[in-house]
Each structure stands twice: as structure tokens, then as C-alpha cells.
Amino acid sequence: MTIVDRAVKSILAALVAVVAISQPQTLAHAETLPGGFVYLRDIDPTIIQDIRYATPNNFIGRPINGYQAGECIVKREVGLRLKAVQRELAKRKLSLKMFDCYRPARASLDMVKWSRDPRDGGHRFNPAIDKRDLFRLGYIASYSQHSSGAALDLSLVDLAADNSATFDPAKAYANCTAPVEKRAPEGSIDMGTGYDCTDLKGHTRSLAITPEQRHWRQELIAAMAKQGFVNYSKEWWHFSLPGAGGVAYDFPITAHR
């Protein structure tokens, strides 16, 4: 067994422990969310949601463990700040679009396992990077701030544009770095790559995008920064709220009632 294999095995073992430790909490809160967590739609129903990990339209190609419903769940403070961002965007006929919010710890475990599977490489989402390197390069993590309820994946929507195109699982789309008309439709402003594009072009300050795409990335960063959110430099879509995180949770995402 190589050093890398031993390291990955240790990480997987630790994640299994996290899942096991948090399991009682999952059962205890089968009907309600843990304290401090809310459904974003209860805070602001105008914020658009497209929770990809609850669908096959993601880099793994199937719903990811823990995503029983396409719902955005966040810490209450995070939700209130997103509401404030949305209020300002609405004045310009723009909206936030959520791709991922709270993420069960078991989902991170699922992602790590996928990265070690020699089968499907998720080429549409990582065209230039071997998926076995995604963990090492920081695109997949054994612990995610998403699991604390303090991290988000999102984009902007121009409410005056035609956003009616939908994802067709039977269609062969170009990879996430291709021109927007060839990529899978996302119903959002063109940021230069698709969501979850693990490529240098997906880095927030990439120079391999057009001035207009760069402009919209900066607009998104500026809107989020006003409420204290910080962008992750390798993913233009990823933001977190410093100080709002903490322990990783593992309760499943279930339908809003």
C-alpha cells in the first residue's frame, strides 16, 4: 500500500467515524432541523434554487448520498444575510441562484470514494484534470465547510433574460469550459465556465475568460462581500461566511414541509 493509499484510507476511516458519531443526531432530528438551521425558502422564497447534488446533473452523474431532496438548508444567520443580498440584487432585476448549501458529511465521503473509483472520470466537469488528483488539488475535501451550514455554491440570474432552457440527460453537452451555448444550460448569467468546473478557467481571477464574464464574477463577489461572505479563489461559485461554521453535521437533506 502506497503512502497516498494509506492517507486516503485514514481519511475515509475518519469520515466514517464522523458519520457514526453524528448518526444519533440524524435520528433525533428526523422531523425537524438541528438548532440554528433553516430552509432558505422560509427566509427568502424569491432566491432561486437548483440543488445539483440531488440530481444526476453533477460531476458524479447521480444524486449524492444525503441529498434526499433539492433543498437549500443553511444556518439562520447565513440565510438572513442571503436575504439582504437578494434584496439589493432585486433592484437590478437580478437574483441569486443556489447550487449547494448545507452538505451532509456523508456526501463528502461519497465524493472522496468517487474520486478513487477508476470508472467514469466526470470529464464534463474536469476536462483537464485527472479525477484522482481532485483531492490533492483541493477540489474535493474530506471536510467541507458546507457541512457546517456556513458555505454556499451560487451564481447570478438575470431575471429579464430567457432562462427557460433545461438540462437534458440524454444530450451530449460540451465540457464546462466550452462556450456557453455548447455547455449544459444553467439558467444563469455566463460566468465563463459551468458550475463545479474543476479547471483553471474556473478559478475566480482566471484571465482565460472574457471581460464581460470577469465583470459578472466581480459583481457576484461584490454583492456577497457586502454581507461578509468570502469567495474561494479556485471556485468562482463558492462562498463562505467566516465565523459561522464549526462542527460538520450529517443529517440528510429532506423535502421542505
PDB file of C-alpha atoms in Angstrom:
ATOM      1  CA  MET A   1       0.000   0.000   0.000  1.00  0.00           C
ATOM      2  CA  THR A   2       1.416   3.383  -1.000  1.00  0.00           C
ATOM      3  CA  ILE A   3       1.645   6.426   1.261  1.00  0.00           C
ATOM      4  CA  VAL A   4      -1.203   8.035  -0.721  1.00  0.00           C
ATOM      5  CA  ASP A   5      -3.376   4.940  -0.343  1.00  0.00           C
ATOM      6  CA  ARG A   6      -2.714   4.851   3.408  1.00  0.00           C
ATOM      7  CA  ALA A   7      -3.597   8.546   3.677  1.00  0.00           C
ATOM      8  CA  VAL A   8      -6.831   8.135   1.773  1.00  0.00           C
ATOM      9  CA  LYS A   9      -7.733   5.068   3.854  1.00  0.00           C
ATOM     10  CA  SER A  10      -7.184   7.099   7.037  1.00  0.00           C
ATOM     11  CA  ILE A  11      -9.359   9.918   5.709  1.00  0.00           C
ATOM     12  CA  LEU A  12     -12.160   7.528   4.803  1.00  0.00           C
ATOM     13  CA  ALA A  13     -11.961   5.933   8.236  1.00  0.00           C
ATOM     14  CA  ALA A  14     -12.207   9.348   9.875  1.00  0.00           C
ATOM     15  CA  LEU A  15     -15.207  10.261   7.774  1.00  0.00           C
ATOM     16  CA  VAL A  16     -16.941   7.029   8.679  1.00  0.00           C
ATOM     17  CA  ALA A  17     -16.352   7.955  12.317  1.00  0.00           C
ATOM     18  CA  VAL A  18     -17.895  11.393  11.762  1.00  0.00           C
ATOM     19  CA  VAL A  19     -20.952   9.797  10.183  1.00  0.00           C
ATOM     20  CA  ALA A  20     -21.245   7.300  13.027  1.00  0.00           C
ATOM     21  CA  ILE A  21     -20.869   9.961  15.710  1.00  0.00           C
ATOM     22  CA  SER A  22     -23.491  12.224  14.156  1.00  0.00           C
ATOM     23  CA  GLN A  23     -25.966   9.432  13.425  1.00  0.00           C
ATOM     24  CA  PRO A  24     -27.903   9.810  16.699  1.00  0.00           C
ATOM     25  CA  GLN A  25     -28.405  13.461  15.825  1.00  0.00           C
ATOM     26  CA  THR A  26     -29.770  12.424  12.429  1.00  0.00           C
ATOM     27  CA  LEU A  27     -32.337  10.169  14.083  1.00  0.00           C
ATOM     28  CA  ALA A  28     -33.194  12.681  16.781  1.00  0.00           C
ATOM     29  CA  HIS A  29     -33.990  15.322  14.177  1.00  0.00           C
ATOM     30  CA  ALA A  30     -35.799  13.152  11.673  1.00  0.00           C
ATOM     31  CA  GLU A  31     -38.742  15.609  11.604  1.00  0.00           C
ATOM     32  CA  THR A  32     -37.040  18.934  12.358  1.00  0.00           C
ATOM     33  CA  LEU A  33     -33.707  20.574  11.560  1.00  0.00           C
ATOM     34  CA  PRO A  34     -30.943  20.835  14.176  1.00  0.00           C
ATOM     35  CA  GLY A  35     -30.875  24.065  16.141  1.00  0.00           C
ATOM     36  CA  GLY A  36     -29.750  27.053  14.101  1.00  0.00           C
ATOM     37  CA  PHE A  37     -30.520  25.501  10.703  1.00  0.00           C
ATOM     38  CA  VAL A  38     -33.349  26.686   8.454  1.00  0.00           C
ATOM     39  CA  TYR A  39     -34.718  26.052   4.998  1.00  0.00           C
ATOM     40  CA  LEU A  40     -33.659  29.034   2.916  1.00  0.00           C
ATOM     41  CA  ARG A  41     -37.123  29.228   1.319  1.00  0.00           C
ATOM     42  CA  ASP A  42     -38.521  30.052   4.778  1.00  0.00           C
ATOM     43  CA  ILE A  43     -36.186  33.050   4.948  1.00  0.00           C
ATOM     44  CA  ASP A  44     -36.496  34.184   1.315  1.00  0.00           C
ATOM     45  CA  PRO A  45     -38.597  32.205  -1.181  1.00  0.00           C
ATOM     46  CA  THR A  46     -37.533  34.514  -4.031  1.00  0.00           C
ATOM     47  CA  ILE A  47     -33.994  33.099  -4.099  1.00  0.00           C
ATOM     48  CA  ILE A  48     -33.804  30.554  -6.929  1.00  0.00           C
ATOM     49  CA  GLN A  49     -32.686  27.022  -6.014  1.00  0.00           C
ATOM     50  CA  ASP A  50     -31.086  24.432  -8.292  1.00  0.00           C
ATOM     51  CA  ILE A  51     -29.511  21.970  -5.855  1.00  0.00           C
ATOM     52  CA  ARG A  52     -27.429  19.890  -8.256  1.00  0.00           C
ATOM     53  CA  TYR A  53     -26.286  17.141  -5.898  1.00  0.00           C
ATOM     54  CA  ALA A  54     -29.886  15.987  -5.537  1.00  0.00           C
ATOM     55  CA  THR A  55     -29.958  15.318  -9.315  1.00  0.00           C
ATOM     56  CA  PRO A  56     -27.860  13.439 -11.908  1.00  0.00           C
ATOM     57  CA  ASN A  57     -26.594  16.786 -13.260  1.00  0.00           C
ATOM     58  CA  ASN A  58     -23.349  16.876 -11.289  1.00  0.00           C
ATOM     59  CA  PHE A  59     -19.775  15.617 -11.595  1.00  0.00           C
ATOM     60  CA  ILE A  60     -20.631  12.182 -10.171  1.00  0.00           C
ATOM     61  CA  GLY A  61     -23.586  11.762 -12.510  1.00  0.00           C
ATOM     62  CA  ARG A  62     -26.162  10.666  -9.912  1.00  0.00           C
ATOM     63  CA  PRO A  63     -27.767  12.020  -6.734  1.00  0.00           C
ATOM     64  CA  ILE A  64     -25.132  12.159  -3.998  1.00  0.00           C
ATOM     65  CA  ASN A  65     -25.589  10.443  -0.632  1.00  0.00           C
ATOM     66  CA  GLY A  66     -27.573  12.519   1.835  1.00  0.00           C
ATOM     67  CA  TYR A  67     -29.444  14.586  -0.779  1.00  0.00           C
ATOM     68  CA  GLN A  68     -32.956  13.208  -0.495  1.00  0.00           C
ATOM     69  CA  ALA A  69     -34.441  16.485  -1.775  1.00  0.00           C
ATOM     70  CA  GLY A  70     -33.271  19.533  -3.695  1.00  0.00           C
ATOM     71  CA  GLU A  71     -33.491  21.960  -0.782  1.00  0.00           C
ATOM     72  CA  CYS A  72     -31.110  24.686   0.365  1.00  0.00           C
ATOM     73  CA  ILE A  73     -30.550  24.452   4.122  1.00  0.00           C
ATOM     74  CA  VAL A  74     -28.333  26.999   5.901  1.00  0.00           C
ATOM     75  CA  LYS A  75     -27.575  28.453   9.301  1.00  0.00           C
ATOM     76  CA  ARG A  76     -30.135  31.146  10.111  1.00  0.00           C
ATOM     77  CA  GLU A  77     -27.539  33.931  10.108  1.00  0.00           C
ATOM     78  CA  VAL A  78     -26.384  32.847   6.657  1.00  0.00           C
ATOM     79  CA  GLY A  79     -29.963  32.825   5.400  1.00  0.00           C
ATOM     80  CA  LEU A  80     -30.656  36.324   6.705  1.00  0.00           C
ATOM     81  CA  ARG A  81     -27.533  37.651   5.013  1.00  0.00           C
ATOM     82  CA  LEU A  82     -28.505  35.974   1.738  1.00  0.00           C
ATOM     83  CA  LYS A  83     -31.895  37.670   2.035  1.00  0.00           C
ATOM     84  CA  ALA A  84     -30.120  41.029   2.328  1.00  0.00           C
ATOM     85  CA  VAL A  85     -28.010  40.250  -0.762  1.00  0.00           C
ATOM     86  CA  GLN A  86     -31.146  39.258  -2.671  1.00  0.00           C
ATOM     87  CA  ARG A  87     -32.933  42.460  -1.696  1.00  0.00           C
ATOM     88  CA  GLU A  88     -30.161  44.559  -3.252  1.00  0.00           C
ATOM     89  CA  LEU A  89     -29.938  42.402  -6.378  1.00  0.00           C
ATOM     90  CA  ALA A  90     -33.695  42.622  -6.943  1.00  0.00           C
ATOM     91  CA  LYS A  91     -33.349  46.371  -7.503  1.00  0.00           C
ATOM     92  CA  ARG A  92     -31.313  45.487 -10.623  1.00  0.00           C
ATOM     93  CA  LYS A  93     -33.636  42.661 -11.750  1.00  0.00           C
ATOM     94  CA  LEU A  94     -31.068  40.070 -10.672  1.00  0.00           C
ATOM     95  CA  SER A  95     -31.372  37.066  -8.358  1.00  0.00           C
ATOM     96  CA  LEU A  96     -29.155  34.652  -6.528  1.00  0.00           C
ATOM     97  CA  LYS A  97     -29.268  31.025  -7.677  1.00  0.00           C
ATOM     98  CA  MET A  98     -28.229  28.386  -5.155  1.00  0.00           C
ATOM     99  CA  PHE A  99     -26.418  25.271  -6.394  1.00  0.00           C
ATOM    100  CA  ASP A 100     -25.416  23.845  -2.990  1.00  0.00           C
ATOM    101  CA  CYS A 101     -25.847  24.908   0.625  1.00  0.00           C
ATOM    102  CA  TYR A 102     -25.590  22.641   3.679  1.00  0.00           C
ATOM    103  CA  ARG A 103     -23.927  19.356   2.648  1.00  0.00           C
ATOM    104  CA  PRO A 104     -24.205  16.192   4.793  1.00  0.00           C
ATOM    105  CA  ALA A 105     -20.818  14.782   5.840  1.00  0.00           C
ATOM    106  CA  ARG A 106     -21.767  11.512   4.147  1.00  0.00           C
ATOM    107  CA  ALA A 107     -21.866  13.393   0.835  1.00  0.00           C
ATOM    108  CA  SER A 108     -18.215  14.383   1.218  1.00  0.00           C
ATOM    109  CA  LEU A 109     -17.417  10.728   1.881  1.00  0.00           C
ATOM    110  CA  ASP A 110     -19.303   9.813  -1.292  1.00  0.00           C
ATOM    111  CA  MET A 111     -17.236  12.338  -3.272  1.00  0.00           C
ATOM    112  CA  VAL A 112     -13.944  11.001  -1.915  1.00  0.00           C
ATOM    113  CA  LYS A 113     -14.954   7.433  -2.789  1.00  0.00           C
ATOM    114  CA  TRP A 114     -15.902   8.546  -6.304  1.00  0.00           C
ATOM    115  CA  SER A 115     -12.506  10.186  -6.789  1.00  0.00           C
ATOM    116  CA  ARG A 116     -10.853   6.813  -6.088  1.00  0.00           C
ATOM    117  CA  ASP A 117     -13.138   4.883  -8.463  1.00  0.00           C
ATOM    118  CA  PRO A 118     -11.322   4.182 -11.782  1.00  0.00           C
ATOM    119  CA  ARG A 119     -14.577   4.226 -13.714  1.00  0.00           C
ATOM    120  CA  ASP A 120     -16.367   7.364 -15.014  1.00  0.00           C
ATOM    121  CA  GLY A 121     -13.989  10.298 -14.858  1.00  0.00           C
ATOM    122  CA  GLY A 122     -16.577  13.096 -14.860  1.00  0.00           C
ATOM    123  CA  HIS A 123     -14.902  14.594 -17.924  1.00  0.00           C
ATOM    124  CA  ARG A 124     -17.629  17.191 -18.486  1.00  0.00           C
ATOM    125  CA  PHE A 125     -16.689  18.786 -15.161  1.00  0.00           C
ATOM    126  CA  ASN A 126     -12.919  18.187 -15.021  1.00  0.00           C
ATOM    127  CA  PRO A 127     -11.734  18.131 -18.653  1.00  0.00           C
ATOM    128  CA  ALA A 128      -8.047  18.768 -17.963  1.00  0.00           C
ATOM    129  CA  ILE A 129      -7.553  17.209 -14.507  1.00  0.00           C
ATOM    130  CA  ASP A 130      -7.426  13.509 -13.667  1.00  0.00           C
ATOM    131  CA  LYS A 131     -10.125  12.934 -11.065  1.00  0.00           C
ATOM    132  CA  ARG A 132      -7.605  11.103  -8.870  1.00  0.00           C
ATOM    133  CA  ASP A 133      -5.888  14.479  -8.399  1.00  0.00           C
ATOM    134  CA  LEU A 134      -9.014  16.392  -7.391  1.00  0.00           C
ATOM    135  CA  PHE A 135      -8.487  15.652  -3.686  1.00  0.00           C
ATOM    136  CA  ARG A 136      -4.805  16.638  -3.752  1.00  0.00           C
ATOM    137  CA  LEU A 137      -5.550  19.873  -5.632  1.00  0.00           C
ATOM    138  CA  GLY A 138      -8.226  20.971  -3.192  1.00  0.00           C
ATOM    139  CA  TYR A 139     -11.333  20.495  -5.339  1.00  0.00           C
ATOM    140  CA  ILE A 140     -12.671  17.655  -3.173  1.00  0.00           C
ATOM    141  CA  ALA A 141     -12.198  17.704   0.603  1.00  0.00           C
ATOM    142  CA  SER A 142     -12.769  15.198   3.385  1.00  0.00           C
ATOM    143  CA  TYR A 143     -14.179  18.038   5.489  1.00  0.00           C
ATOM    144  CA  SER A 144     -16.260  20.748   3.842  1.00  0.00           C
ATOM    145  CA  GLN A 145     -17.487  23.998   5.355  1.00  0.00           C
ATOM    146  CA  HIS A 146     -20.726  23.159   3.565  1.00  0.00           C
ATOM    147  CA  SER A 147     -21.323  20.533   6.269  1.00  0.00           C
ATOM    148  CA  SER A 148     -21.318  23.252   8.922  1.00  0.00           C
ATOM    149  CA  GLY A 149     -24.037  25.197   7.112  1.00  0.00           C
ATOM    150  CA  ALA A 150     -21.756  28.182   6.519  1.00  0.00           C
ATOM    151  CA  ALA A 151     -20.667  27.621   2.897  1.00  0.00           C
ATOM    152  CA  LEU A 152     -22.572  28.059  -0.344  1.00  0.00           C
ATOM    153  CA  ASP A 153     -22.280  27.475  -4.084  1.00  0.00           C
ATOM    154  CA  LEU A 154     -24.210  30.010  -6.128  1.00  0.00           C
ATOM    155  CA  SER A 155     -24.454  32.246  -9.167  1.00  0.00           C
ATOM    156  CA  LEU A 156     -26.461  35.182 -10.526  1.00  0.00           C
ATOM    157  CA  VAL A 157     -29.575  35.112 -12.681  1.00  0.00           C
ATOM    158  CA  ASP A 158     -30.681  37.916 -14.989  1.00  0.00           C
ATOM    159  CA  LEU A 159     -34.422  37.891 -14.401  1.00  0.00           C
ATOM    160  CA  ALA A 160     -35.032  39.730 -17.678  1.00  0.00           C
ATOM    161  CA  ALA A 161     -33.275  37.028 -19.738  1.00  0.00           C
ATOM    162  CA  ASP A 162     -34.696  33.818 -21.195  1.00  0.00           C
ATOM    163  CA  ASN A 163     -33.739  31.204 -18.608  1.00  0.00           C
ATOM    164  CA  SER A 164     -36.126  28.524 -19.835  1.00  0.00           C
ATOM    165  CA  ALA A 165     -33.576  26.021 -21.214  1.00  0.00           C
ATOM    166  CA  THR A 166     -33.325  22.904 -19.058  1.00  0.00           C
ATOM    167  CA  PHE A 167     -30.794  20.106 -18.659  1.00  0.00           C
ATOM    168  CA  ASP A 168     -31.367  17.076 -20.911  1.00  0.00           C
ATOM    169  CA  PRO A 169     -29.600  13.968 -19.513  1.00  0.00           C
ATOM    170  CA  ALA A 170     -29.767  12.307 -22.950  1.00  0.00           C
ATOM    171  CA  LYS A 171     -27.835  15.099 -24.662  1.00  0.00           C
ATOM    172  CA  ALA A 172     -24.041  15.100 -25.092  1.00  0.00           C
ATOM    173  CA  TYR A 173     -23.008  18.535 -23.873  1.00  0.00           C
ATOM    174  CA  ALA A 174     -19.544  20.031 -24.279  1.00  0.00           C
ATOM    175  CA  ASN A 175     -17.363  20.260 -21.175  1.00  0.00           C
ATOM    176  CA  CYS A 176     -17.706  23.022 -18.609  1.00  0.00           C
ATOM    177  CA  THR A 177     -15.053  25.259 -20.201  1.00  0.00           C
ATOM    178  CA  ALA A 178     -16.756  25.405 -23.613  1.00  0.00           C
ATOM    179  CA  PRO A 179     -18.711  28.454 -24.861  1.00  0.00           C
ATOM    180  CA  VAL A 180     -21.990  28.866 -23.005  1.00  0.00           C
ATOM    181  CA  GLU A 181     -24.133  27.828 -25.970  1.00  0.00           C
ATOM    182  CA  LYS A 182     -22.410  24.421 -26.049  1.00  0.00           C
ATOM    183  CA  ARG A 183     -22.398  23.730 -22.308  1.00  0.00           C
ATOM    184  CA  ALA A 184     -25.269  22.258 -20.326  1.00  0.00           C
ATOM    185  CA  PRO A 185     -27.811  25.060 -19.684  1.00  0.00           C
ATOM    186  CA  GLU A 186     -27.742  26.545 -16.192  1.00  0.00           C
ATOM    187  CA  GLY A 187     -30.358  29.295 -16.414  1.00  0.00           C
ATOM    188  CA  SER A 188     -27.912  31.842 -15.054  1.00  0.00           C
ATOM    189  CA  ILE A 189     -25.507  34.535 -16.196  1.00  0.00           C
ATOM    190  CA  ASP A 190     -22.479  33.238 -18.117  1.00  0.00           C
ATOM    191  CA  MET A 191     -19.531  33.294 -15.714  1.00  0.00           C
ATOM    192  CA  GLY A 192     -17.071  31.742 -18.164  1.00  0.00           C
ATOM    193  CA  THR A 193     -17.498  28.140 -17.016  1.00  0.00           C
ATOM    194  CA  GLY A 194     -20.285  25.955 -15.777  1.00  0.00           C
ATOM    195  CA  TYR A 195     -20.850  25.309 -12.076  1.00  0.00           C
ATOM    196  CA  ASP A 196     -18.427  22.859 -10.423  1.00  0.00           C
ATOM    197  CA  CYS A 197     -15.918  23.220 -13.255  1.00  0.00           C
ATOM    198  CA  THR A 198     -12.648  21.905 -11.803  1.00  0.00           C
ATOM    199  CA  ASP A 199     -10.380  23.711 -14.205  1.00  0.00           C
ATOM    200  CA  LEU A 200      -8.037  26.693 -14.102  1.00  0.00           C
ATOM    201  CA  LYS A 201     -10.684  28.602 -16.033  1.00  0.00           C
ATOM    202  CA  GLY A 202     -12.978  28.133 -13.051  1.00  0.00           C
ATOM    203  CA  HIS A 203     -10.553  29.975 -10.759  1.00  0.00           C
ATOM    204  CA  THR A 204     -12.177  33.257  -9.778  1.00  0.00           C
ATOM    205  CA  ARG A 205      -9.499  35.520 -11.242  1.00  0.00           C
ATOM    206  CA  SER A 206      -8.761  33.469 -14.348  1.00  0.00           C
ATOM    207  CA  LEU A 207      -7.557  35.528 -17.304  1.00  0.00           C
ATOM    208  CA  ALA A 208      -8.865  32.934 -19.769  1.00  0.00           C
ATOM    209  CA  ILE A 209     -12.378  34.397 -19.775  1.00  0.00           C
ATOM    210  CA  THR A 210     -13.918  37.418 -21.483  1.00  0.00           C
ATOM    211  CA  PRO A 211     -14.078  40.888 -19.884  1.00  0.00           C
ATOM    212  CA  GLU A 212     -17.865  40.541 -19.551  1.00  0.00           C
ATOM    213  CA  GLN A 213     -17.554  37.183 -17.778  1.00  0.00           C
ATOM    214  CA  ARG A 214     -14.937  38.671 -15.471  1.00  0.00           C
ATOM    215  CA  HIS A 215     -17.242  41.623 -14.808  1.00  0.00           C
ATOM    216  CA  TRP A 216     -20.061  39.354 -13.674  1.00  0.00           C
ATOM    217  CA  ARG A 217     -17.768  37.366 -11.394  1.00  0.00           C
ATOM    218  CA  GLN A 218     -16.749  40.603  -9.743  1.00  0.00           C
ATOM    219  CA  GLU A 219     -20.389  41.677  -9.446  1.00  0.00           C
ATOM    220  CA  LEU A 220     -21.168  38.432  -7.643  1.00  0.00           C
ATOM    221  CA  ILE A 221     -18.183  38.802  -5.312  1.00  0.00           C
ATOM    222  CA  ALA A 222     -19.057  42.430  -4.535  1.00  0.00           C
ATOM    223  CA  ALA A 223     -22.699  41.629  -3.786  1.00  0.00           C
ATOM    224  CA  MET A 224     -21.736  38.798  -1.433  1.00  0.00           C
ATOM    225  CA  ALA A 225     -18.891  40.730   0.215  1.00  0.00           C
ATOM    226  CA  LYS A 226     -21.313  43.436   1.374  1.00  0.00           C
ATOM    227  CA  GLN A 227     -22.796  40.831   3.695  1.00  0.00           C
ATOM    228  CA  GLY A 228     -19.442  39.409   4.823  1.00  0.00           C
ATOM    229  CA  PHE A 229     -19.161  36.404   2.500  1.00  0.00           C
ATOM    230  CA  VAL A 230     -15.703  35.413   1.223  1.00  0.00           C
ATOM    231  CA  ASN A 231     -15.019  33.734  -2.116  1.00  0.00           C
ATOM    232  CA  TYR A 232     -12.786  30.663  -2.570  1.00  0.00           C
ATOM    233  CA  SER A 233     -10.138  31.521  -5.176  1.00  0.00           C
ATOM    234  CA  LYS A 234     -10.335  28.183  -7.033  1.00  0.00           C
ATOM    235  CA  GLU A 235     -14.116  28.282  -7.486  1.00  0.00           C
ATOM    236  CA  TRP A 236     -15.911  31.457  -8.595  1.00  0.00           C
ATOM    237  CA  TRP A 237     -19.204  29.993  -7.258  1.00  0.00           C
ATOM    238  CA  HIS A 238     -18.074  29.096  -3.713  1.00  0.00           C
ATOM    239  CA  PHE A 239     -18.572  31.458  -0.762  1.00  0.00           C
ATOM    240  CA  SER A 240     -18.375  31.074   2.992  1.00  0.00           C
ATOM    241  CA  LEU A 241     -19.218  33.205   5.997  1.00  0.00           C
ATOM    242  CA  PRO A 242     -16.241  33.436   8.393  1.00  0.00           C
ATOM    243  CA  GLY A 243     -17.113  32.586  11.968  1.00  0.00           C
ATOM    244  CA  ALA A 244     -20.429  30.928  11.144  1.00  0.00           C
ATOM    245  CA  GLY A 245     -19.027  27.424  10.645  1.00  0.00           C
ATOM    246  CA  GLY A 246     -17.826  24.813  13.076  1.00  0.00           C
ATOM    247  CA  VAL A 247     -18.723  21.169  13.517  1.00  0.00           C
ATOM    248  CA  ALA A 248     -19.673  19.066  10.491  1.00  0.00           C
ATOM    249  CA  TYR A 249     -23.231  17.734  10.537  1.00  0.00           C
ATOM    250  CA  ASP A 250     -24.578  14.652   8.797  1.00  0.00           C
ATOM    251  CA  PHE A 251     -28.364  14.893   8.870  1.00  0.00           C
ATOM    252  CA  PRO A 252     -29.885  14.205   5.422  1.00  0.00           C
ATOM    253  CA  ILE A 253     -31.481  16.903   3.299  1.00  0.00           C
ATOM    254  CA  THR A 254     -35.195  16.157   3.194  1.00  0.00           C
ATOM    255  CA  ALA A 255     -38.131  17.866   1.492  1.00  0.00           C
ATOM    256  CA  HIS A 256     -39.483  21.080   2.945  1.00  0.00           C
ATOM    257  CA  ARG A 257     -42.880  20.673   4.619  1.00  0.00           C
TER     258      ARG A 257
END
